[in-house]
Short mmCIF file of C-alpha atoms (C1' of nucleotides) in Angstrom, two decimals:
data_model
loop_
_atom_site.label_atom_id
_atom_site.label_comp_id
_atom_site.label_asym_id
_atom_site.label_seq_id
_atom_site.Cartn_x
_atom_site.Cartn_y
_atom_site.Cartn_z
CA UNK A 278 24.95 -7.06 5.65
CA UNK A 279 23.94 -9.72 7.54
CA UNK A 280 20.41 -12.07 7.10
CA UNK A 281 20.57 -12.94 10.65
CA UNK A 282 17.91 -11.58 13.30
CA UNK A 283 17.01 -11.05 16.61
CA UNK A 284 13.42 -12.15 17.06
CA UNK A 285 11.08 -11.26 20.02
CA UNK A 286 8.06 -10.14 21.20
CA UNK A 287 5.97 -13.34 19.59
CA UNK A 288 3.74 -14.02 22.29
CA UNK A 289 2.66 -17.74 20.74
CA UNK A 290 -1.14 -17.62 22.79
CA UNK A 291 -4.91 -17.52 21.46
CA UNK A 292 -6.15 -14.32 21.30
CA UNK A 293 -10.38 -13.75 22.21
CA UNK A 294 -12.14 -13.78 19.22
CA UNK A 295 -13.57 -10.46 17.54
CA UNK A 296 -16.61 -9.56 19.53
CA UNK A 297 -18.09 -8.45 16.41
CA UNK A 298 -17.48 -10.57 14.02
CA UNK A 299 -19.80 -9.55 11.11
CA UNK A 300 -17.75 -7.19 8.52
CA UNK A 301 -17.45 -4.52 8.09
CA UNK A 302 -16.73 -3.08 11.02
CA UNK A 303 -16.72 0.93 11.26
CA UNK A 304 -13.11 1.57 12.57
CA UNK A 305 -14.09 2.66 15.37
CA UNK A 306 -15.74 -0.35 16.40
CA UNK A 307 -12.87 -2.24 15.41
CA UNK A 308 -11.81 -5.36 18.10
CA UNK A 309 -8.09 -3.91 18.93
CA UNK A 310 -5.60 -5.19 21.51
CA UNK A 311 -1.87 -5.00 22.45
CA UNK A 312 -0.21 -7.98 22.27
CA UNK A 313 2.41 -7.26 24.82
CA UNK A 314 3.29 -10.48 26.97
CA UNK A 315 6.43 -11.87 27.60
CA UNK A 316 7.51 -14.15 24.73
CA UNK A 317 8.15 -17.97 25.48
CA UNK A 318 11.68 -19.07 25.70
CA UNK A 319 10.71 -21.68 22.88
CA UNK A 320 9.84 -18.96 20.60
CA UNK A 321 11.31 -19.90 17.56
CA UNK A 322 12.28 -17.38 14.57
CA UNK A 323 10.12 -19.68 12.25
CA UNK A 324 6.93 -18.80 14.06
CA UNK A 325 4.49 -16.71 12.22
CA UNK A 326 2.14 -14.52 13.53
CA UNK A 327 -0.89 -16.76 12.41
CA UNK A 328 -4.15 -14.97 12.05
CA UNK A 329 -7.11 -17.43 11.44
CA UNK A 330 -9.42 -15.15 9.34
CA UNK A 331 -10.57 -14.84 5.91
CA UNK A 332 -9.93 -11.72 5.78
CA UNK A 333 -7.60 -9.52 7.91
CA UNK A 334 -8.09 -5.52 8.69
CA UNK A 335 -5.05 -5.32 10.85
CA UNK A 336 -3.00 -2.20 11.78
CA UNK A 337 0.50 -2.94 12.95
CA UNK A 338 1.99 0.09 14.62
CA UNK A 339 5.09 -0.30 16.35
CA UNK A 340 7.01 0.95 18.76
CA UNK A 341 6.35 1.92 20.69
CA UNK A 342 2.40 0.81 20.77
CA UNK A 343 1.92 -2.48 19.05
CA UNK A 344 -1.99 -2.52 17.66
CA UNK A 345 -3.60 -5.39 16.00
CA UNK A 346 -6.97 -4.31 14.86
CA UNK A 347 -9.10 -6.71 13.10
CA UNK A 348 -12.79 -7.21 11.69
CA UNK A 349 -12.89 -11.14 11.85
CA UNK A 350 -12.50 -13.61 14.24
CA UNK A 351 -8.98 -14.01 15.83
CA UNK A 352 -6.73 -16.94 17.00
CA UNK A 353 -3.05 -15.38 16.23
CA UNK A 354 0.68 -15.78 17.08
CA UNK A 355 3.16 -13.23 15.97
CA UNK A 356 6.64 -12.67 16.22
CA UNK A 357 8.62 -8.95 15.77
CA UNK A 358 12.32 -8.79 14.63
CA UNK A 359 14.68 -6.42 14.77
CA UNK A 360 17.72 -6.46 12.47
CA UNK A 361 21.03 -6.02 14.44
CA UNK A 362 23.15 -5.30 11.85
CA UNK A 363 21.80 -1.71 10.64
CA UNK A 364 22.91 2.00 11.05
CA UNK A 365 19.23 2.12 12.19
CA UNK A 366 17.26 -0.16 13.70
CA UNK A 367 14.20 -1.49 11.26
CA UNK A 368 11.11 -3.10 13.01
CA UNK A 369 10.01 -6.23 11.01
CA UNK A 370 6.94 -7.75 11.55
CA UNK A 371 5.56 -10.84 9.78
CA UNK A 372 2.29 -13.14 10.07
CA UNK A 373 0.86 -15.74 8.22
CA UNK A 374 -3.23 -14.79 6.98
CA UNK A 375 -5.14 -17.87 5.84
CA UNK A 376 -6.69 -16.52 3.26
CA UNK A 377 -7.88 -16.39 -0.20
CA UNK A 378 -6.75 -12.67 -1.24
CA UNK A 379 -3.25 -11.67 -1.91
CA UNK A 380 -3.56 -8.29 -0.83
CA UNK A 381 -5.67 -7.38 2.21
CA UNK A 382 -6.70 -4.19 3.46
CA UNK A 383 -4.17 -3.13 6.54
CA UNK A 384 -5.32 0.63 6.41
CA UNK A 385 -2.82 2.21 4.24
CA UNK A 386 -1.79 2.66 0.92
CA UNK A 387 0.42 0.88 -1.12
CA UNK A 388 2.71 1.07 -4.37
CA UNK A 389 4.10 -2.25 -5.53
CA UNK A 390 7.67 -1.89 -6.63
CA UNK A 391 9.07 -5.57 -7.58
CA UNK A 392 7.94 -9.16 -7.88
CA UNK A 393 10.16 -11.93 -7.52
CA UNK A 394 10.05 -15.67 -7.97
CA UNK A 395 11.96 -17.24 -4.55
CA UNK A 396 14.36 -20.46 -4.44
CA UNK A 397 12.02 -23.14 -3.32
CA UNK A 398 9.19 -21.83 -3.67
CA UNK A 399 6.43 -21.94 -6.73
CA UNK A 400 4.31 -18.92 -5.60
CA UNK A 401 6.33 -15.24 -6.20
CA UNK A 402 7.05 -12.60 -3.67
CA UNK A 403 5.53 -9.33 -4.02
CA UNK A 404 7.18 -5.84 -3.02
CA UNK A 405 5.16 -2.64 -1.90
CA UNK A 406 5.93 0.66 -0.72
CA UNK A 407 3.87 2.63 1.36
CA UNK A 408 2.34 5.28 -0.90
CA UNK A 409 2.51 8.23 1.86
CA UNK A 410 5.24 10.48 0.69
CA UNK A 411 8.12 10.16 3.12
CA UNK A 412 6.99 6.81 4.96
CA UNK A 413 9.81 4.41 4.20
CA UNK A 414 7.80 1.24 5.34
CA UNK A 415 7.65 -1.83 3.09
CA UNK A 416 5.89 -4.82 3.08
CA UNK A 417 6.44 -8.02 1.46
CA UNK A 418 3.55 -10.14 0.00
CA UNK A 419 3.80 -13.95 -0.77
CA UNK A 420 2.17 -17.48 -0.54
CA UNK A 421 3.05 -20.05 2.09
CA UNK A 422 5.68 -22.27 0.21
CA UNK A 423 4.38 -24.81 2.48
CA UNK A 424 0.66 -24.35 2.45
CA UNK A 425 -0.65 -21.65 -0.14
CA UNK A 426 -3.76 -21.01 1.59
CA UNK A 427 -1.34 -19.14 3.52
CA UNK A 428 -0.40 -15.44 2.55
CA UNK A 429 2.95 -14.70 4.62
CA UNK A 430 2.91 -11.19 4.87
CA UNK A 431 5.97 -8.62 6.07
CA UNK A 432 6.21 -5.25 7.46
CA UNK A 433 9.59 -3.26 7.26
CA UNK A 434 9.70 -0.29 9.25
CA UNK A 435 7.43 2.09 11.53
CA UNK A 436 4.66 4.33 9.62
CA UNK A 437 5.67 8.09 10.15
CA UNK A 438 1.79 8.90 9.76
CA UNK A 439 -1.69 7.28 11.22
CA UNK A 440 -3.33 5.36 8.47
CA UNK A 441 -5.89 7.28 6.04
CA UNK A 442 -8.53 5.23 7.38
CA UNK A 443 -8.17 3.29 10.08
CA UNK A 444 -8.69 5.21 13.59
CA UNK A 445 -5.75 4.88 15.79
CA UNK A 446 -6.09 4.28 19.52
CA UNK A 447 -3.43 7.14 20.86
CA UNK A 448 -5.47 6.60 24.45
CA UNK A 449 -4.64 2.87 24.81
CA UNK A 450 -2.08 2.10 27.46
CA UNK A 451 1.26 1.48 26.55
CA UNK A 452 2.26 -1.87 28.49
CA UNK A 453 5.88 -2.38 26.91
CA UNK A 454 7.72 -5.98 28.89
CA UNK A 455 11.60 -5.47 29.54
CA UNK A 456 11.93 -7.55 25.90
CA UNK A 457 9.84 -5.27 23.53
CA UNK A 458 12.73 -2.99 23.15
CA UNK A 459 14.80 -1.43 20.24
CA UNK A 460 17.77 -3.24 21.77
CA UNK A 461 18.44 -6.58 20.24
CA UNK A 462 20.93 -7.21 22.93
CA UNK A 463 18.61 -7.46 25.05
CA UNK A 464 17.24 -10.93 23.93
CA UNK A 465 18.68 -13.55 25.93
CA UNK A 466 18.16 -16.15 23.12
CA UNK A 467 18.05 -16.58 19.73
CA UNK A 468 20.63 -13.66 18.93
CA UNK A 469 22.17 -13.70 15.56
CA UNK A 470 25.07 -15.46 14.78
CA UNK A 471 26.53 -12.96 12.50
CA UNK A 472 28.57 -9.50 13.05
"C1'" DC B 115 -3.06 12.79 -17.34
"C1'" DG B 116 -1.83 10.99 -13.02
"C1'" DG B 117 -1.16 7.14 -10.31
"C1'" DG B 118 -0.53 2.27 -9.95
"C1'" DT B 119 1.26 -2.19 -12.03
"C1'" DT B 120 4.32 -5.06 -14.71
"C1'" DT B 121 8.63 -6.86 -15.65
"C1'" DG B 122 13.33 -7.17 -17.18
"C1'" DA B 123 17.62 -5.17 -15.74
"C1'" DC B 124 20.61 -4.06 -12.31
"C1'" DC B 125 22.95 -4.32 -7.87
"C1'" DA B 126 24.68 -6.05 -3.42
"C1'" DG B 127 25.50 -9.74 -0.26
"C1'" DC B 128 26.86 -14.26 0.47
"C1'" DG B 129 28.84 -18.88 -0.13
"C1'" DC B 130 31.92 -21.66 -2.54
"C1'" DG C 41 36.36 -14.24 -8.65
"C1'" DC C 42 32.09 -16.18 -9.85
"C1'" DG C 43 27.49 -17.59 -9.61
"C1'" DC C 44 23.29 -17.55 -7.05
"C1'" DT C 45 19.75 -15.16 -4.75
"C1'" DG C 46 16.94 -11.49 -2.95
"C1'" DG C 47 15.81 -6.71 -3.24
"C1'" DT C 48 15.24 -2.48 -5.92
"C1'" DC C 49 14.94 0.43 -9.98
"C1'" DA C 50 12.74 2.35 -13.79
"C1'" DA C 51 10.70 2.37 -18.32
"C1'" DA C 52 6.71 0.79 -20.44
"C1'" DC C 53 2.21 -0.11 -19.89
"C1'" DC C 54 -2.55 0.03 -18.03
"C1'" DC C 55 -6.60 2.13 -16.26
"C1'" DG C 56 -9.92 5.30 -14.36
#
DNA sequence: CGGGTTTGACCAGCGC
DNA sequence: GCGCTGGTCAAACCCG
């Protein structure tokens, strides 16, 4: 199996800031928006999603609706990968939080399952599970090598369920570019090199 | 007692 | 083939 991976989506932009910044929010006041434009041809596959808050509430829900919901003030980039080189497809999604908590409350539940020191870096990486029974996402957990005010967090894989507590916007329009697709070929740049 | 965490062992992929 | 590395497993442990 390969490491290499398609990377799109990754609008690199300021987002408004949280109208209501003052947590906690009731979820159904929660700031939400698709972040949906057509990625830069300079995207690179070392760009984070980078979400200026001290503490981040965010639901990631993709395909085919990508929702970022929030309770703090905002100023993000993100980036979405697909891996090519799978029987089926998984959806990766990874942004860098500045903040002070290793674990922050995205709306679901989860199980860790391993921890792991990495090559290079001081700060270990932590594995969780999503503890809905028959949800196969995963998320991975660990400090900016670079800057560990940073928490780099990872999504594997689409929830099969709407989170236990976190309302989910079915009514908000779907506004999908040619590029947020399932098809990796479909990225003109920064394919992978491998397979 | 049930569910979550810890942590060493194990496994697969990759490069040399 | 071998060693390195990242990812996962699972038994032991912890805690409410």
């Amino acid at each position: 199996m390969s490491t290499s991976y398609s990377s799109f989506l990754a609008p690199v932009m300021d987002y408004p800031a949280n109208p209501n910044p003052n947590p906690p929010l009731p979820p159904h006041q929660h700031f939400h928006q698709n972040i949906l434009d057509p990625f830069p041809a300079e995207f690179q596959l070392s760009d984070y999603l980078m979400l200026d808050a001290d503490i981040l509430m965010g639901l990631l829900m993709i395909p085919p609706r990508l929702s970022i919901v929030w309770s703090h003030r905002s100023s993000f980039k993100c980036k979405k990968e697909v891996k090519k080189d799978k029987a089926e497809v998984a959806h990766r999604v990874a942004f860098r939080t500045k903040s002070d908590l290793e674990i922050m409350d995205d709306g679901f539940k989860w199980r860790k399952y391993g921890k792991k020191s990495v090559k290079n870096s001081p700060n270990p990486r932590n594995y969780y599970k999503c503890s809905t029974g028959g949800c196969n996402v995963k998320k991975r957990v660990e400090r900016d090598r670079e800057d560990s005010r940073y928490v780099i967090t990872t999504y594997d894989g689409v929830h099969n369920h709407e989170s236990p507590c976190v309302v989910y916007y079915n009514q908000m329009p779907l506004m999908v570019p040619d590029g947020w697709t399932l098809q990796a070929s479909s990225f003109p740049h920064h394919s992978s090199s491998s397979s």
